[in-house]
Coordinates of C-alpha atoms in Angstrom, one line a residue:
X739 CA -63.0 -219.3 134.5
X740 CA -64.2 -223.0 135.0
X741 CA -66.4 -224.4 132.1
X742 CA -67.9 -227.4 131.0
X743 CA -65.2 -228.9 128.4
X744 CA -66.8 -231.0 126.1
X745 CA -68.9 -234.4 125.5
X746 CA -69.8 -236.7 128.3
X747 CA -69.6 -240.4 128.0
X748 CA -68.3 -241.0 124.8
X749 CA -66.6 -238.5 122.4
X750 CA -63.2 -236.8 122.4
X751 CA -62.9 -234.0 125.3
X752 CA -61.4 -230.9 123.4
X753 CA -61.5 -232.8 120.2
X754 CA -58.0 -234.7 121.0
X755 CA -58.4 -237.9 119.7
X756 CA -54.3 -238.4 119.8
X757 CA -52.3 -236.8 122.5
X758 CA -48.6 -236.4 122.3
X759 CA -48.7 -239.6 124.4
X760 CA -51.2 -241.2 121.7
X761 CA -54.2 -241.2 123.6
X762 CA -57.4 -239.9 123.3
X763 CA -59.0 -237.7 125.9
X764 CA -62.6 -237.9 127.0
X765 CA -64.8 -236.4 130.2
X766 CA -65.3 -238.7 132.7
X767 CA -69.0 -240.0 132.2
X768 CA -71.2 -239.0 135.0
X769 CA -75.2 -239.8 135.4
X770 CA -77.0 -236.3 135.1
X771 CA -79.5 -237.0 137.8
X772 CA -76.7 -238.2 140.0
X773 CA -74.8 -234.8 139.4
X774 CA -78.1 -233.6 140.6
X775 CA -78.6 -235.4 143.5
X776 CA -75.3 -234.2 144.9
X777 CA -75.8 -230.7 144.3
X778 CA -78.9 -230.6 145.9
X779 CA -78.0 -232.8 149.1
X780 CA -74.7 -232.2 149.8
X781 CA -74.7 -228.4 148.8
X782 CA -72.1 -228.6 145.9
X783 CA -71.3 -226.7 143.0
X784 CA -71.4 -228.7 139.5
X785 CA -67.7 -229.7 139.1
X786 CA -67.4 -231.2 142.4
X787 CA -70.8 -232.7 142.1
X788 CA -69.9 -233.9 138.9
X789 CA -66.6 -235.4 140.0
X790 CA -68.3 -237.4 142.6
X791 CA -70.7 -238.8 140.3
X792 CA -68.2 -239.7 137.9
X793 CA -66.0 -241.9 140.3
X794 CA -69.5 -244.0 141.0
X795 CA -70.4 -242.1 144.3
X796 CA -74.3 -242.9 144.4
X797 CA -76.7 -240.2 145.1
X798 CA -77.1 -241.7 148.6
X799 CA -73.6 -242.4 149.3
X800 CA -71.9 -238.9 149.0
X801 CA -72.0 -238.1 152.4
X802 CA -70.3 -241.4 153.5
X803 CA -67.8 -240.8 150.8
X804 CA -67.0 -236.9 151.6
X805 CA -67.0 -237.8 155.6
X806 CA -66.1 -241.9 156.1
X807 CA -66.4 -243.2 159.8
X808 CA -65.6 -246.2 160.8
X809 CA -68.9 -246.7 162.0
X810 CA -70.8 -246.5 159.1
X811 CA -68.5 -248.6 156.9
X812 CA -66.5 -250.9 159.4
X813 CA -67.3 -254.5 158.1
X814 CA -68.4 -257.4 160.6
X815 CA -64.8 -259.2 161.3
X816 CA -67.1 -262.6 160.9
X817 CA -68.0 -261.9 157.1
X818 CA -64.5 -262.7 156.4
X819 CA -64.1 -266.5 155.7
X820 CA -61.8 -267.9 158.7
X821 CA -61.8 -264.5 160.8
X822 CA -63.3 -266.1 163.5
X823 CA -61.3 -269.3 163.6
X824 CA -57.8 -267.1 163.1
X825 CA -59.0 -264.9 166.2
X826 CA -59.6 -268.2 168.5
X827 CA -56.6 -269.9 167.3
X828 CA -54.3 -266.4 167.9
X829 CA -56.3 -265.7 171.4
X830 CA -55.7 -269.2 172.5
X831 CA -52.1 -269.4 171.7
X832 CA -51.8 -266.2 173.9
X833 CA -53.9 -267.7 176.7
X834 CA -51.6 -270.5 176.9
X835 CA -48.4 -268.6 176.7
X836 CA -47.1 -270.3 173.4
X837 CA -44.4 -268.7 171.1
X838 CA -46.0 -266.8 168.4
X839 CA -44.1 -265.4 165.6
X840 CA -45.4 -263.0 162.8
X841 CA -44.2 -263.8 159.3
X842 CA -44.3 -260.8 156.9
X843 CA -43.3 -259.9 153.5
X844 CA -40.8 -257.6 153.0
X845 CA -42.5 -254.4 151.4
X846 CA -44.4 -251.8 153.2
X847 CA -47.9 -253.6 153.3
X848 CA -45.8 -256.3 155.1
X849 CA -43.9 -254.6 157.4
X850 CA -47.6 -252.5 158.2
X851 CA -49.3 -255.5 159.0
X852 CA -46.5 -257.1 161.1
X853 CA -46.2 -254.2 163.0
X854 CA -50.1 -253.8 163.4
X855 CA -49.9 -257.4 165.0
X856 CA -46.8 -256.5 167.1
X857 CA -48.6 -253.5 168.6
X858 CA -51.8 -255.3 169.7
X859 CA -49.3 -258.2 171.3
X860 CA -47.6 -255.6 173.1
X861 CA -50.4 -253.8 174.3
X862 CA -51.7 -257.3 175.6
X863 CA -48.4 -257.6 177.3
X864 CA -46.9 -260.3 175.2
X865 CA -43.8 -260.3 173.0
X866 CA -44.2 -260.7 168.9
X867 CA -41.0 -261.8 167.4
X868 CA -41.0 -261.1 163.5
X869 CA -39.6 -263.2 160.6
X870 CA -39.3 -261.4 157.3
X871 CA -37.7 -263.6 154.1
X872 CA -34.7 -261.9 152.5
X873 CA -35.6 -261.5 149.1
X874 CA -32.3 -262.8 147.8
X875 CA -31.6 -265.7 149.6
X876 CA -35.3 -266.8 150.4
X877 CA -37.7 -265.1 147.8
X878 CA -41.1 -264.5 148.2
X879 CA -43.7 -265.8 150.8
X880 CA -43.3 -268.7 153.4
X881 CA -40.8 -271.6 152.8
X882 CA -40.1 -275.0 154.0
X883 CA -36.6 -273.5 155.1
X884 CA -38.3 -270.7 156.7
X885 CA -40.6 -273.1 158.9
X886 CA -37.8 -275.2 159.9
X887 CA -35.7 -272.1 161.4
X888 CA -39.0 -270.9 162.6
X889 CA -39.8 -274.4 164.7
X890 CA -36.0 -274.9 165.4
X891 CA -36.3 -271.4 167.4
X892 CA -39.3 -272.7 169.5
X893 CA -42.4 -271.3 167.5
X894 CA -45.5 -272.9 168.1
X895 CA -47.9 -270.8 166.0
X896 CA -46.9 -268.5 163.0
X897 CA -48.9 -265.7 161.8
X898 CA -48.2 -264.9 157.9
X899 CA -49.3 -261.6 157.1
X900 CA -49.0 -260.2 153.3
X901 CA -48.3 -263.8 152.4
X902 CA -49.0 -267.5 152.5
X903 CA -52.2 -267.7 150.5
X904 CA -50.5 -269.4 147.7
X905 CA -47.8 -271.2 149.8
X906 CA -49.3 -274.7 149.6
X907 CA -45.9 -276.7 149.8
X908 CA -44.4 -274.8 152.7
X909 CA -47.7 -275.0 154.6
X910 CA -47.9 -278.8 153.9
X911 CA -44.6 -278.8 155.4
X912 CA -45.4 -276.7 158.4
X913 CA -48.3 -279.3 159.2
X914 CA -45.5 -282.1 158.6
X915 CA -43.2 -280.7 161.6
X916 CA -46.1 -280.0 163.8
X917 CA -46.1 -276.1 163.5
X918 CA -49.5 -274.6 163.5
X919 CA -50.0 -271.5 160.9
X920 CA -52.6 -268.9 160.4
X921 CA -52.7 -266.8 157.1
X922 CA -53.6 -263.4 156.6
X923 CA -53.1 -262.2 153.1
X924 CA -55.1 -260.5 150.2
X925 CA -53.6 -261.6 147.3
X926 CA -55.1 -263.6 144.3
X927 CA -55.2 -267.6 145.5
X928 CA -56.4 -271.0 143.8
X929 CA -59.9 -272.2 145.0
X930 CA -58.3 -274.9 147.3
X931 CA -56.6 -272.9 150.6
X932 CA -53.4 -274.2 151.7
X933 CA -53.1 -276.0 154.9
X934 CA -53.3 -274.0 158.0
X935 CA -55.7 -273.2 160.9
X936 CA -57.3 -270.5 159.0
X937 CA -56.6 -268.6 155.9
X938 CA -58.0 -265.0 155.9
X939 CA -58.3 -263.4 152.5
X940 CA -61.0 -261.2 151.5
X941 CA -60.0 -262.4 147.6
X942 CA -60.3 -266.0 148.7
X943 CA -63.1 -268.1 146.7
X944 CA -66.2 -268.4 148.8
X945 CA -65.4 -265.0 151.0
X946 CA -68.4 -262.7 151.2
X947 CA -66.8 -259.8 153.0
X948 CA -66.6 -257.7 149.7
X949 CA -63.7 -256.4 150.9
X950 CA -61.5 -257.7 148.2
X951 CA -59.8 -253.9 147.6
X952 CA -58.2 -253.9 151.3
X953 CA -54.4 -254.3 151.6
X954 CA -53.2 -256.9 153.9
X955 CA -52.4 -254.3 156.4
X956 CA -56.4 -253.5 156.1
X957 CA -57.5 -257.2 157.0
X958 CA -54.9 -257.1 159.8
X959 CA -56.6 -254.1 161.2
X960 CA -60.1 -256.1 160.9
X961 CA -58.2 -259.0 162.5
X962 CA -57.4 -256.7 165.4
X963 CA -61.0 -255.8 166.2
X964 CA -61.8 -259.4 166.0
X965 CA -59.0 -260.3 168.2
X966 CA -60.6 -257.9 170.7
X967 CA -63.9 -259.5 170.4
X968 CA -62.6 -262.7 171.0
X969 CA -60.4 -261.5 174.1
X970 CA -63.4 -259.4 175.3
X971 CA -65.4 -262.3 175.2
X972 CA -63.0 -264.5 177.1
X973 CA -62.7 -261.9 179.6
X974 CA -59.0 -261.1 179.1
X975 CA -59.5 -257.4 179.5
X976 CA -60.9 -257.7 182.9
X977 CA -58.4 -255.9 184.9
X978 CA -56.4 -254.4 181.7
X979 CA -57.3 -251.8 179.0
X980 CA -58.7 -252.9 175.9
X981 CA -56.0 -252.0 172.7
X982 CA -57.6 -249.0 171.0
X983 CA -56.4 -250.0 167.8
X984 CA -57.7 -246.8 166.1
X985 CA -54.6 -245.6 167.4
X986 CA -52.7 -247.6 164.9
X987 CA -54.8 -246.5 161.9
X988 CA -51.9 -245.1 160.4
X989 CA -49.7 -248.5 159.4
X990 CA -53.2 -249.3 157.8
X991 CA -53.4 -246.2 155.8
X992 CA -49.7 -246.9 154.9
X993 CA -50.2 -250.0 153.7
X994 CA -53.3 -249.4 151.6
X995 CA -51.7 -246.2 149.8
X996 CA -48.2 -248.0 149.2
X997 CA -49.9 -251.4 147.7
X998 CA -52.1 -249.1 145.2
X999 CA -55.1 -250.5 146.6
X1000 CA -58.7 -249.3 145.4
X1001 CA -59.7 -246.5 147.9
X1002 CA -63.5 -246.8 148.1
X1003 CA -65.8 -247.9 150.8
X1004 CA -64.5 -249.3 154.1
X1005 CA -60.9 -249.0 152.7
X1006 CA -61.2 -244.9 151.6
X1007 CA -62.2 -244.7 155.6
X1008 CA -59.4 -246.7 157.0
X1009 CA -56.9 -244.8 154.7
X1010 CA -58.7 -241.3 155.1
X1011 CA -59.1 -241.7 159.2
X1012 CA -55.4 -243.0 159.3
X1013 CA -53.9 -240.2 157.5
X1014 CA -55.4 -238.0 160.0
X1015 CA -53.9 -240.5 162.7
X1016 CA -50.7 -240.4 161.0
X1017 CA -50.4 -236.9 161.0
X1018 CA -49.8 -236.2 164.6
X1019 CA -46.6 -238.2 163.7
X1020 CA -47.0 -240.0 167.1
X1021 CA -45.6 -243.5 165.7
X1022 CA -41.7 -243.1 166.6
X1023 CA -40.6 -244.9 163.4
X1024 CA -43.1 -242.9 160.8
X1025 CA -41.6 -239.6 162.6
X1026 CA -37.7 -240.4 162.3
X1027 CA -38.1 -241.4 158.8
X1028 CA -40.1 -238.1 158.3
X1029 CA -37.1 -236.3 159.5
X1030 CA -34.3 -238.5 157.9
X1031 CA -35.9 -237.6 154.3
X1032 CA -35.8 -233.9 155.4
X1033 CA -39.4 -233.6 155.2
X1034 CA -41.5 -231.3 157.6
X1035 CA -44.0 -233.1 160.1
X1036 CA -47.0 -231.4 158.2
X1037 CA -50.6 -233.2 158.2
X1038 CA -50.2 -236.4 156.1
X1039 CA -51.1 -237.3 152.9
X1040 CA -50.7 -240.2 150.2
X1041 CA -47.8 -238.3 148.9
X1042 CA -46.1 -238.6 152.7
X1043 CA -47.5 -242.7 152.6
X1044 CA -46.4 -242.9 148.9
X1045 CA -43.5 -241.2 147.9
X1046 CA -41.2 -240.2 151.0
X1047 CA -42.0 -243.2 153.6
X1048 CA -43.2 -245.7 151.4
X1049 CA -40.0 -246.0 149.2
X1050 CA -37.4 -245.7 152.1
X1051 CA -39.2 -248.4 153.8
X1052 CA -39.1 -250.8 151.0
X1053 CA -35.5 -250.0 150.5
X1054 CA -34.6 -252.4 153.3
X1055 CA -36.2 -255.2 151.5
X1056 CA -35.0 -254.2 148.1
X1057 CA -31.5 -253.9 148.9
X1058 CA -30.6 -254.0 152.3
X1059 CA -31.9 -255.9 155.5
X1060 CA -35.4 -257.8 154.9
X1061 CA -37.0 -256.8 158.4
X1062 CA -35.8 -253.0 158.7
X1063 CA -39.1 -251.7 157.7
X1064 CA -41.3 -253.8 160.2
X1065 CA -38.6 -253.2 162.9
X1066 CA -39.1 -249.4 162.4
X1067 CA -42.6 -249.3 162.3
X1068 CA -43.1 -251.2 165.1
X1069 CA -40.3 -250.0 167.8
X1070 CA -41.5 -247.4 170.5
X1071 CA -37.9 -246.5 171.2
X1072 CA -36.9 -243.2 169.4
X1073 CA -33.5 -243.6 169.5
X1074 CA -33.7 -247.2 167.8
X1075 CA -36.2 -245.3 165.4
X1076 CA -33.8 -242.8 164.4
X1077 CA -31.1 -245.3 163.6
X1078 CA -33.1 -247.6 161.5
X1079 CA -34.3 -244.4 159.9
X1080 CA -31.0 -243.1 158.7
X1081 CA -30.3 -246.7 157.7
X1082 CA -33.3 -247.0 155.7
X1083 CA -32.8 -243.6 154.1
X1084 CA -29.3 -244.2 153.0
X1085 CA -30.3 -247.3 151.6
X1086 CA -32.9 -245.8 149.6
X1087 CA -30.4 -243.5 147.5
X1088 CA -28.4 -246.5 146.9
X1089 CA -31.4 -248.0 145.6
X1090 CA -32.5 -245.1 143.2
X1091 CA -29.1 -245.1 141.8
X1092 CA -29.8 -249.1 141.0
X1093 CA -33.0 -248.5 139.9
X1094 CA -31.8 -245.5 137.3
X1095 CA -29.0 -247.9 135.9
X1096 CA -31.7 -250.9 135.5
X1097 CA -34.4 -248.3 133.7
X1098 CA -32.0 -246.8 131.2
X1099 CA -30.6 -250.6 130.3
X1100 CA -33.9 -252.0 129.8
X1101 CA -35.2 -248.9 127.9
X1102 CA -32.0 -249.4 125.4
X1103 CA -32.5 -253.1 125.2
X1104 CA -36.5 -252.9 124.3
X1105 CA -36.3 -249.9 121.9
X1106 CA -33.5 -251.1 120.3
X1107 CA -35.6 -254.0 119.6
X1108 CA -38.6 -252.3 118.9
X1109 CA -40.6 -254.6 121.2
X1110 CA -42.3 -251.9 122.8
X1111 CA -44.5 -250.6 119.5
X1112 CA -44.5 -254.2 117.6
X1113 CA -48.2 -254.9 118.9
X1114 CA -47.4 -257.0 121.6
X1115 CA -49.6 -257.5 124.6
X1116 CA -47.0 -257.3 127.2
X1117 CA -43.1 -256.3 126.9
X1118 CA -40.7 -259.0 128.7
X1119 CA -37.3 -257.4 129.2
X1120 CA -34.6 -259.3 131.0
X1121 CA -30.8 -258.8 131.9
X1122 CA -28.0 -260.2 133.8
X1123 CA -27.5 -259.0 137.3
X1124 CA -30.2 -256.8 137.5
X1125 CA -31.0 -256.5 140.7
X1126 CA -34.4 -258.7 141.6
X1127 CA -35.1 -255.5 144.3
X1128 CA -35.8 -252.7 141.6
X1129 CA -37.2 -254.9 138.8
X1130 CA -40.9 -254.0 140.2
X1131 CA -40.1 -250.5 140.2
X1132 CA -38.5 -250.2 136.8
X1133 CA -41.7 -252.3 135.7
X1134 CA -44.0 -249.7 137.0
X1135 CA -41.7 -246.7 134.8
X1136 CA -41.5 -248.5 131.7
X1137 CA -45.3 -249.3 132.0
X1138 CA -46.0 -245.5 132.2
X1139 CA -43.8 -245.1 129.3
X1140 CA -44.9 -247.3 127.0
X1141 CA -48.4 -247.3 128.2
X1142 CA -49.0 -251.3 128.2
X1143 CA -48.1 -254.2 130.7
X1144 CA -44.3 -254.5 131.5
X1145 CA -42.2 -257.9 133.0
X1146 CA -38.6 -257.0 133.9
X1147 CA -36.5 -260.2 134.9
X1148 CA -33.3 -260.1 136.5
X1149 CA -31.2 -263.1 135.7
X1150 CA -28.3 -264.8 138.0
X1151 CA -26.6 -266.4 135.0
X1152 CA -24.8 -268.6 137.4
X1153 CA -27.8 -270.0 139.2
X1154 CA -30.0 -270.0 135.8
X1155 CA -32.7 -268.3 137.4
X1156 CA -34.4 -265.0 136.3
X1157 CA -36.5 -263.3 139.3
X1158 CA -39.0 -260.5 137.9
X1159 CA -41.5 -258.2 138.5
X1160 CA -44.3 -256.8 136.4
X1161 CA -46.8 -253.9 136.3
X1162 CA -50.1 -253.8 134.3
X1163 CA -52.7 -251.4 132.5
X1164 CA -56.1 -251.0 133.7
X1165 CA -58.3 -254.0 132.2
X1166 CA -55.3 -256.3 131.9
X1167 CA -55.0 -258.9 134.8
X1168 CA -51.3 -259.6 135.0
X1169 CA -51.6 -261.5 138.1
X1170 CA -53.8 -264.2 136.7
X1171 CA -51.7 -264.7 133.7
X1172 CA -48.8 -265.2 136.1
X1173 CA -50.7 -267.6 137.9
X1174 CA -51.8 -269.4 134.7
X1175 CA -48.0 -269.5 133.5
X1176 CA -46.9 -271.4 136.9
X1177 CA -49.9 -273.9 136.5
X1178 CA -48.5 -274.4 133.0
X1179 CA -45.4 -275.3 134.4
X1180 CA -43.7 -272.4 132.8
X1181 CA -42.6 -271.0 136.1
X1182 CA -40.7 -272.0 139.2
X1183 CA -43.1 -269.9 141.2
X1184 CA -45.3 -266.5 140.2
X1185 CA -48.5 -264.9 141.3
X1186 CA -49.9 -261.6 142.4
X1187 CA -52.5 -259.0 141.8
X1188 CA -54.3 -257.8 138.8
X1189 CA -51.9 -254.9 138.6
X1190 CA -48.8 -256.4 139.6
X1191 CA -47.1 -259.7 139.9
X1192 CA -44.1 -261.6 140.6
X1193 CA -42.2 -264.3 139.0
X1194 CA -39.3 -266.7 139.2
X1195 CA -38.3 -268.3 136.0
X1196 CA -35.5 -270.6 134.8
X1197 CA -33.3 -268.2 132.5
X1198 CA -33.8 -270.5 129.6
X1199 CA -37.5 -270.6 130.2
X1200 CA -38.1 -266.7 129.8
X1201 CA -38.8 -266.8 125.8
X1202 CA -41.6 -269.4 126.8
X1203 CA -43.1 -267.3 129.3
X1204 CA -43.0 -264.3 127.0
X1205 CA -44.8 -265.9 124.4
X1206 CA -47.5 -267.6 126.7
X1207 CA -48.1 -264.1 128.5
X1208 CA -48.2 -262.4 124.8
X1209 CA -51.1 -264.9 123.6
X1210 CA -52.8 -265.4 127.6
X1211 CA -53.5 -261.2 127.3
X1212 CA -53.8 -260.6 123.5
X1213 CA -57.5 -260.1 124.1
X1214 CA -57.1 -258.3 127.0
X1215 CA -54.5 -255.9 126.0
X1216 CA -56.6 -254.8 122.9
X1217 CA -59.5 -254.0 124.9
X1218 CA -57.6 -252.1 127.5
X1219 CA -55.6 -250.2 124.4
X1220 CA -58.9 -249.2 123.4
X1221 CA -59.8 -247.6 126.7
X1222 CA -56.8 -246.2 127.5
X1223 CA -58.2 -242.8 127.2
X1224 CA -57.1 -239.9 129.2
X1225 CA -60.3 -238.7 131.7
X1226 CA -60.7 -235.3 132.3
X1227 CA -62.8 -233.8 135.1
X1228 CA -63.2 -230.2 133.8
X1229 CA -62.0 -227.4 131.5
X1230 CA -60.5 -224.4 133.6
X1231 CA -58.4 -221.0 132.6
X1232 CA -55.1 -220.9 134.0
X1233 CA -56.6 -218.2 136.3
X1234 CA -58.7 -220.4 137.7
X1235 CA -56.1 -222.5 139.4
X1236 CA -56.4 -221.4 142.5
X1237 CA -55.7 -222.7 145.7
X1238 CA -59.3 -222.4 146.8
X1239 CA -60.1 -224.6 143.8
X1240 CA -57.5 -227.1 145.0
X1241 CA -58.8 -227.0 148.5
X1242 CA -62.2 -227.9 147.2
X1243 CA -61.4 -230.8 145.4
X1244 CA -59.3 -231.8 148.3
X1245 CA -62.2 -233.0 150.0
X1246 CA -62.0 -236.0 147.8
X1247 CA -58.4 -237.4 148.8
X1248 CA -57.3 -239.7 149.5
X1249 CA -56.8 -240.5 145.7
X1250 CA -55.9 -243.6 144.4
X1251 CA -57.3 -246.5 142.1
X1252 CA -61.2 -246.5 141.9
X1253 CA -60.7 -242.6 143.1
X1254 CA -58.5 -241.1 140.6
X1255 CA -57.2 -237.6 141.5
X1256 CA -59.1 -235.0 139.5
X1257 CA -57.6 -234.3 136.1
X1258 CA -58.2 -230.8 134.8
X1259 CA -58.0 -229.3 131.2
X1260 CA -56.3 -226.1 130.2
X1261 CA -57.2 -225.2 126.3
X1262 CA -54.7 -223.0 124.2
X1263 CA -51.7 -222.2 126.6
X1264 CA -48.1 -221.6 125.6
X1265 CA -45.4 -223.2 127.7
X1266 CA -43.0 -220.4 128.6
X1267 CA -39.7 -220.6 130.7
X1268 CA -39.2 -224.6 130.3
X1269 CA -36.3 -225.9 131.9
X1270 CA -35.1 -229.4 132.0
X1271 CA -34.7 -231.1 135.5
X1272 CA -32.1 -233.9 136.6
X1273 CA -34.2 -237.2 136.1
X1274 CA -35.6 -236.1 132.6
X1275 CA -38.3 -233.6 134.2
X1276 CA -39.0 -230.7 132.7
X1277 CA -40.5 -227.3 134.3
X1278 CA -42.4 -224.2 133.0
X1279 CA -44.9 -221.6 132.9
X1280 CA -48.1 -222.3 131.2
X1281 CA -49.5 -219.1 130.2
X1282 CA -53.2 -218.4 128.5
X1283 CA -54.3 -216.1 126.0
X1284 CA -55.2 -213.4 128.7
X1285 CA -51.9 -213.4 130.1
X1286 CA -52.8 -215.7 133.5
X1287 CA -50.4 -218.3 133.8
X1288 CA -49.6 -221.4 136.2
X1289 CA -46.5 -223.2 137.2
X1290 CA -46.2 -226.6 136.0
X1291 CA -43.8 -229.9 136.3
X1292 CA -44.0 -233.3 133.9
X1293 CA -42.2 -235.9 135.3
X1294 CA -39.3 -238.2 132.9
X1295 CA -40.6 -236.7 129.8
X1296 CA -37.6 -234.7 128.4
X1297 CA -36.9 -237.4 125.8
X1298 CA -40.6 -238.0 125.1
X1299 CA -42.8 -235.9 122.5
X1300 CA -44.4 -234.3 125.8
X1301 CA -41.3 -233.0 127.2
X1302 CA -40.1 -232.2 124.0
X1303 CA -43.3 -229.9 123.1
X1304 CA -42.7 -228.0 126.5
X1305 CA -38.8 -227.3 126.0
X1306 CA -39.9 -226.1 122.5
X1307 CA -42.1 -223.4 124.1
X1308 CA -44.7 -224.4 121.7
X1309 CA -47.8 -222.3 121.5
X1310 CA -51.8 -223.6 121.5
X1311 CA -51.2 -226.6 123.8
X1312 CA -54.0 -228.4 125.2
X1313 CA -52.7 -229.6 128.4
X1314 CA -54.0 -232.3 131.1
X1315 CA -52.7 -232.0 134.5
X1316 CA -53.4 -232.3 138.3
X1317 CA -53.4 -229.5 140.6
X1318 CA -50.6 -229.7 143.5
X1319 CA -50.2 -227.5 146.7
X1320 CA -46.9 -225.2 146.0
X1321 CA -46.1 -224.2 149.5
X1322 CA -42.4 -223.1 149.0
X1323 CA -41.2 -220.5 150.9
X1324 CA -44.9 -219.8 152.4
X1325 CA -46.6 -218.9 149.2
X1326 CA -49.7 -221.4 149.3
X1327 CA -50.3 -221.7 146.0
X1328 CA -50.7 -224.3 143.3
X1329 CA -48.8 -225.7 140.5
X1330 CA -50.3 -228.3 137.6
X1331 CA -48.1 -231.7 137.6
X1332 CA -48.8 -232.0 133.6
X1333 CA -50.1 -235.9 132.8
X1334 CA -50.4 -235.1 128.9
X1335 CA -50.8 -232.6 126.0
X1336 CA -52.0 -232.1 122.6
X1337 CA -50.8 -230.1 120.0
X1338 CA -53.5 -229.2 117.3
X1339 CA -51.2 -229.0 114.4
X1340 CA -49.8 -232.3 115.0
X1341 CA -53.4 -233.9 115.0

């Protein structure tokens, strides 16, 4: 049975004012008129229509949301500030047979962005070498040292992707040595752009593209359309096939998912269609990496991109060679792809071990001091020799645990420098606060997004940065904490949690920021056959009053109130969770991934 489970808009869903994670529950608010419009116009049942309306899908937007197309949603490349100038500069260099390099960030988005450009150049009969800075020795983004190296190797033009928008000093140096630069980025930046032939960034002040939710790979994908248009205008396709950029949408989707971008509008279309392209597993690097991970070549989902492929591609930049990911995604040689995939998979195993050790140490340090529950706006924790390649992942884990922004800093005691990464809560713009700290002279470097940011700081200045961030974010964090609801879609009985229900809501995929995965509630269930798993996970069956049950899992919670309630086999629980496909041994079922629980006896 599926029922409407609580008040809409305001008020506690199922009466849960404080769950085992300390949060209140509410049903996602939705305008009744829009719900009716979706039911009538799209032929949807009420729960599905309500889910669309609650995600801001307007009465006239449902068809484009459920069946997005590039034709309907692709933006005019010229709407991006400097896009035409960037395309002209790159085609100029290509036509002149100038030496062009792509300079990429070392994460998935940077690797995918670089691979997109490499593939376009290859289709045009040209080589495009890749330069990716080393995380440990060069840090993030362009530097004078890197530009000197590229100039020494004969570069005439450098295209930076997923970096460069804030690299004023480095780009000033590039200009001083006669090296031309085009910047393609999406990170927050200052009003005044750096010195370059073009700075394309949908988050650049003055850019009217309306595409600020794109990952860098999405911006590069639009650039490829601009390059095709510019090359077509110059007659470069006379006697040559025009590159079909749609064949590379899998790389754009990979960047969008792994950079945790808002999956709405054009970005949603690009991601959904890109996952469709990925499903053919035609990219040799992605196919090899999937095999190295021991995963089946099934239709691609955000799970493939975000949890199987992404961490392995990132492993090269985190604790290995920074260019491995970009090389993997750009190669057409299956043998080379297999070698690179095996190396990245091994690095990912090592990365997990390093991450677990740093996470454990950080949790001990913070919880011993009480900094996670002292009312502060942000947790800033540092430790000597914490690998800078994993601090961002650890910050994300701790943010989930404590429900507040977290910055984790690895300190090099010999150099007296800490390199850190932060993850934030919705409603708290951590990237803007980090940028402000840099402008105040408290950081050696810093910047990022609202939800994620990086910084470099003198080790003796960490205390001042902690105080600054707590003061700066106090107001935002107070508001965000009051809005840290568990937002649910519908109440169901365990017996109604079927594959048909899962498949119906999968029409809304891909899920991510701005399009959250549907969250279902169960009421009055008991956890049975609960078992702890490696990594602090808990498996169990959730059994309703009528005896119907569903398999369930809760991640990284064995030492938290949620995990303890499940392991104790408590009954009468209210459960919030996401339905996931369960195809083990061909069963084609579902299981519930538990997000939260409430015990009425503990209210």
